[in-house]
């Protein structure tokens, strides 16, 4: 199976974890055909299941974290990947990690309620972390906003926080007239959002104006922290496992029932624009819309003999569904690339209306 899959900037390489403690990096010749994926590196420093993986497109550094209570920043030098252990005070396993857009900071969540902000210390010559003490239980998702001054985090303590992650030595050089007001003391809480359930996923819109939160109670909350308000989408589908933003007015919701839905904002209302994959038809107007999908879905399976790796299924005759929980989603041009924990890599050609 595949638990995480992330691409580099130009989609010429991919890093993935196969539900274990290893990271495999492949060179890609044809992105739709895993026969052309050449295994190039195996990163095997972690000793337990890898719980987070992210590849920054600008610095080309890979960030990984694990249940083994360690986190590493991987730097490519002299034709090999060199790990640098992140210094942290966490005593329990890591649950998630994510780079900021610039690649000079990152955020991590741990089982012992730590929300960690990582940065490179030139004095210590190593990657270090500072803890934002807001949550009372495991931090399962977090993401730094586009300005790199705020972080949104979700936990199983039924709380979402938007906090300051401002580090003067890192951020001052990037401050503008528009962002100076956000440069507050590290750890300050700008917005607290109580949930009725634990949090599954958080994300930011590209402008950083809105935070998106997926809850286990089948709700998606759109938070405007400056206006101190939020819109709640009460979904008539299964809970969303994670959110993939697709612009200021659109995002993809990946659900527990193995479906992917695209939400779009029309005037003052968020609506389902289309369903990328369908397991069954619900009795609602949401599902009766036409699926705007091209005829073929290309499917590859990692680890099978070559003759079994590539298949083409026709959606008009036989809509194909994920057979297990979706583990990652990536977007390249007009292609949605998904993986699941059964080991399939799937390519969905989406036509734009």
Short mmCIF file of C-alpha atoms in Angstrom, two decimals, residues 20-238:
data_model
loop_
_atom_site.label_atom_id
_atom_site.label_comp_id
_atom_site.label_asym_id
_atom_site.label_seq_id
_atom_site.Cartn_x
_atom_site.Cartn_y
_atom_site.Cartn_z
CA UNK A 20 6.29 1.33 6.74
CA UNK A 21 9.40 3.17 7.98
CA UNK A 22 11.03 3.74 4.57
CA UNK A 23 10.86 6.53 2.00
CA UNK A 24 11.33 5.56 -1.64
CA UNK A 25 12.26 8.12 -4.30
CA UNK A 26 11.63 7.43 -7.99
CA UNK A 27 12.68 9.28 -11.12
CA UNK A 28 9.69 9.71 -13.45
CA UNK A 29 9.81 9.38 -17.22
CA UNK A 30 6.07 8.99 -17.87
CA UNK A 31 3.96 10.08 -14.92
CA UNK A 32 1.02 7.88 -15.99
CA UNK A 33 3.03 4.69 -16.25
CA UNK A 34 4.76 3.38 -13.14
CA UNK A 35 6.82 1.05 -15.34
CA UNK A 36 8.79 4.16 -16.25
CA UNK A 37 9.36 5.08 -12.60
CA UNK A 38 12.97 4.26 -11.78
CA UNK A 39 13.75 3.53 -8.10
CA UNK A 40 16.65 5.80 -7.23
CA UNK A 41 16.90 6.22 -3.46
CA UNK A 42 15.72 4.52 -0.31
CA UNK A 43 15.72 6.70 2.81
CA UNK A 44 15.68 4.32 5.77
CA UNK A 45 16.59 6.36 8.85
CA UNK A 46 13.20 6.08 10.55
CA UNK A 47 12.48 2.98 12.62
CA UNK A 48 8.67 3.11 12.83
CA UNK A 49 5.75 4.01 10.57
CA UNK A 50 6.19 7.31 8.73
CA UNK A 51 3.34 9.62 9.73
CA UNK A 52 4.13 12.68 7.60
CA UNK A 53 5.97 13.52 4.39
CA UNK A 54 6.36 16.80 2.49
CA UNK A 55 8.60 17.96 -0.37
CA UNK A 56 9.19 21.71 -0.67
CA UNK A 57 9.14 22.83 -4.32
CA UNK A 58 11.56 25.74 -3.88
CA UNK A 59 14.29 24.45 -1.59
CA UNK A 60 13.99 20.83 -2.82
CA UNK A 61 14.17 19.67 0.79
CA UNK A 62 12.08 16.77 2.07
CA UNK A 63 10.51 16.80 5.52
CA UNK A 64 9.57 13.53 7.21
CA UNK A 65 8.25 12.55 10.63
CA UNK A 66 7.41 9.24 12.26
CA UNK A 67 5.86 7.41 15.19
CA UNK A 68 9.44 6.79 16.31
CA UNK A 69 9.51 10.30 17.90
CA UNK A 70 11.88 11.69 15.27
CA UNK A 71 11.68 14.18 12.44
CA UNK A 72 14.23 14.76 9.65
CA UNK A 73 14.97 17.38 7.03
CA UNK A 74 16.52 15.74 3.95
CA UNK A 75 18.91 17.75 1.79
CA UNK A 76 20.14 16.53 -1.61
CA UNK A 77 23.91 16.94 -1.88
CA UNK A 78 26.67 15.08 -3.78
CA UNK A 79 24.07 12.88 -5.45
CA UNK A 80 22.65 11.57 -2.19
CA UNK A 81 19.99 12.49 0.34
CA UNK A 82 21.50 13.58 3.66
CA UNK A 83 19.25 13.57 6.75
CA UNK A 84 19.42 16.23 9.43
CA UNK A 85 17.61 15.34 12.63
CA UNK A 86 15.28 18.01 13.96
CA UNK A 87 15.93 18.90 17.61
CA UNK A 88 12.65 18.68 19.51
CA UNK A 89 11.31 18.33 23.04
CA UNK A 90 8.54 15.95 22.00
CA UNK A 91 8.43 12.72 24.00
CA UNK A 92 5.83 10.93 21.87
CA UNK A 93 5.39 10.16 18.19
CA UNK A 94 4.80 12.67 15.43
CA UNK A 95 1.46 12.71 13.61
CA UNK A 96 1.85 15.29 10.81
CA UNK A 97 4.28 17.72 9.21
CA UNK A 98 4.13 20.45 6.58
CA UNK A 99 6.56 22.96 5.02
CA UNK A 100 5.70 26.63 4.67
CA UNK A 101 5.65 28.01 1.13
CA UNK A 102 9.22 29.40 1.33
CA UNK A 103 10.72 26.22 2.74
CA UNK A 104 12.48 27.92 5.66
CA UNK A 105 9.95 26.93 8.34
CA UNK A 106 7.65 24.00 8.96
CA UNK A 107 4.96 22.88 11.40
CA UNK A 108 4.50 19.51 13.07
CA UNK A 109 1.92 17.94 15.35
CA UNK A 110 2.68 15.33 17.98
CA UNK A 111 0.84 12.85 20.18
CA UNK A 112 1.77 14.76 23.34
CA UNK A 113 -0.21 17.87 22.24
CA UNK A 114 2.78 19.77 20.87
CA UNK A 115 2.39 22.12 17.92
CA UNK A 116 5.98 22.55 16.78
CA UNK A 117 7.37 25.24 14.48
CA UNK A 118 10.65 24.20 12.91
CA UNK A 119 13.39 26.50 11.64
CA UNK A 120 17.09 26.39 10.87
CA UNK A 121 19.31 27.93 13.57
CA UNK A 122 22.47 29.40 12.09
CA UNK A 123 23.99 29.63 15.58
CA UNK A 124 23.44 25.96 16.37
CA UNK A 125 23.85 24.93 12.71
CA UNK A 126 20.91 22.58 12.87
CA UNK A 127 17.12 22.41 12.54
CA UNK A 128 15.28 23.21 15.77
CA UNK A 129 11.68 23.67 16.93
CA UNK A 130 9.66 25.95 19.17
CA UNK A 131 6.46 24.72 20.79
CA UNK A 132 3.14 26.57 20.68
CA UNK A 133 1.26 25.37 23.75
CA UNK A 134 -2.41 25.65 22.85
CA UNK A 135 -3.84 22.16 22.49
CA UNK A 136 -4.65 19.72 25.29
CA UNK A 137 -4.44 16.55 23.22
CA UNK A 138 -2.83 15.10 20.09
CA UNK A 139 -2.32 17.58 17.24
CA UNK A 140 -3.35 15.68 14.11
CA UNK A 141 -3.15 18.38 11.43
CA UNK A 142 -1.51 21.77 10.92
CA UNK A 143 -0.50 24.15 8.14
CA UNK A 144 1.37 27.48 7.96
CA UNK A 145 -0.37 30.26 6.04
CA UNK A 146 1.04 31.84 2.82
CA UNK A 147 2.62 34.73 4.78
CA UNK A 148 4.45 32.22 7.03
CA UNK A 149 3.32 34.25 10.05
CA UNK A 150 0.30 32.19 11.15
CA UNK A 151 -0.38 28.51 11.68
CA UNK A 152 -3.74 26.74 11.82
CA UNK A 153 -3.90 23.53 13.84
CA UNK A 154 -6.49 20.92 14.67
CA UNK A 155 -6.62 18.35 17.45
CA UNK A 156 -8.70 15.59 18.99
CA UNK A 157 -9.38 18.05 21.85
CA UNK A 158 -12.21 19.43 19.63
CA UNK A 159 -10.37 22.72 19.06
CA UNK A 160 -8.92 24.60 16.09
CA UNK A 161 -6.47 27.42 16.73
CA UNK A 162 -4.95 30.05 14.48
CA UNK A 163 -1.76 31.14 16.22
CA UNK A 164 1.24 33.34 15.52
CA UNK A 165 4.36 31.49 14.37
CA UNK A 166 6.34 34.69 13.81
CA UNK A 167 10.11 34.26 14.20
CA UNK A 168 11.93 37.62 13.79
CA UNK A 169 15.22 36.14 12.58
CA UNK A 170 13.40 34.17 9.86
CA UNK A 171 10.47 36.39 8.94
CA UNK A 172 11.59 40.02 9.27
CA UNK A 173 13.33 40.06 5.91
CA UNK A 174 10.07 39.02 4.22
CA UNK A 175 7.70 41.46 5.97
CA UNK A 176 5.70 43.91 3.86
CA UNK A 177 3.35 46.77 4.71
CA UNK A 178 0.42 44.37 4.33
CA UNK A 179 1.85 41.64 6.58
CA UNK A 180 3.43 43.70 9.38
CA UNK A 181 0.19 43.63 11.37
CA UNK A 182 0.34 39.83 11.49
CA UNK A 183 3.82 39.80 13.04
CA UNK A 184 2.67 39.21 16.60
CA UNK A 185 4.48 37.56 19.47
CA UNK A 186 5.17 33.89 18.87
CA UNK A 187 2.35 31.72 20.21
CA UNK A 188 -0.33 34.42 20.38
CA UNK A 189 -3.77 33.05 19.57
CA UNK A 190 -5.55 35.04 16.87
CA UNK A 191 -8.61 32.86 16.67
CA UNK A 192 -10.05 29.92 18.61
CA UNK A 193 -12.69 27.77 16.98
CA UNK A 194 -14.48 25.09 19.06
CA UNK A 195 -15.69 21.98 17.24
CA UNK A 196 -18.28 19.35 18.14
CA UNK A 197 -15.86 16.60 17.19
CA UNK A 198 -12.18 15.90 16.58
CA UNK A 199 -10.50 17.58 13.60
CA UNK A 200 -9.40 15.61 10.53
CA UNK A 201 -7.78 18.23 8.32
CA UNK A 202 -6.94 21.94 8.04
CA UNK A 203 -5.84 24.07 5.09
CA UNK A 204 -5.44 27.67 3.90
CA UNK A 205 -6.70 29.35 0.75
CA UNK A 206 -3.90 30.73 -1.49
CA UNK A 207 -4.44 34.28 -0.21
CA UNK A 208 -4.40 33.20 3.42
CA UNK A 209 -7.69 34.98 4.07
CA UNK A 210 -9.62 31.82 4.90
CA UNK A 211 -8.87 28.68 6.86
CA UNK A 212 -10.62 25.42 6.00
CA UNK A 213 -11.38 22.77 8.62
CA UNK A 214 -12.79 19.27 8.12
CA UNK A 215 -14.46 17.67 11.14
CA UNK A 216 -15.32 14.07 11.94
CA UNK A 217 -19.00 15.09 12.24
CA UNK A 218 -19.25 15.56 8.42
CA UNK A 219 -18.82 19.33 8.54
CA UNK A 220 -16.45 21.64 6.69
CA UNK A 221 -15.85 25.01 8.33
CA UNK A 222 -14.64 28.08 6.42
CA UNK A 223 -12.96 30.40 8.92
CA UNK A 224 -12.39 34.12 8.37
CA UNK A 225 -10.17 34.87 11.37
CA UNK A 226 -10.00 38.62 10.65
CA UNK A 227 -13.78 39.00 10.68
CA UNK A 228 -14.04 36.51 13.58
CA UNK A 229 -16.69 34.43 11.88
CA UNK A 230 -17.10 31.17 10.01
CA UNK A 231 -19.37 29.38 7.58
CA UNK A 232 -20.21 25.75 8.24
CA UNK A 233 -20.97 23.32 5.41
CA UNK A 234 -23.08 20.47 6.79
CA UNK A 235 -22.27 17.67 4.37
CA UNK A 236 -24.66 14.89 3.40
CA UNK A 237 -21.75 12.57 2.75
CA UNK A 238 -19.23 10.80 4.96
#
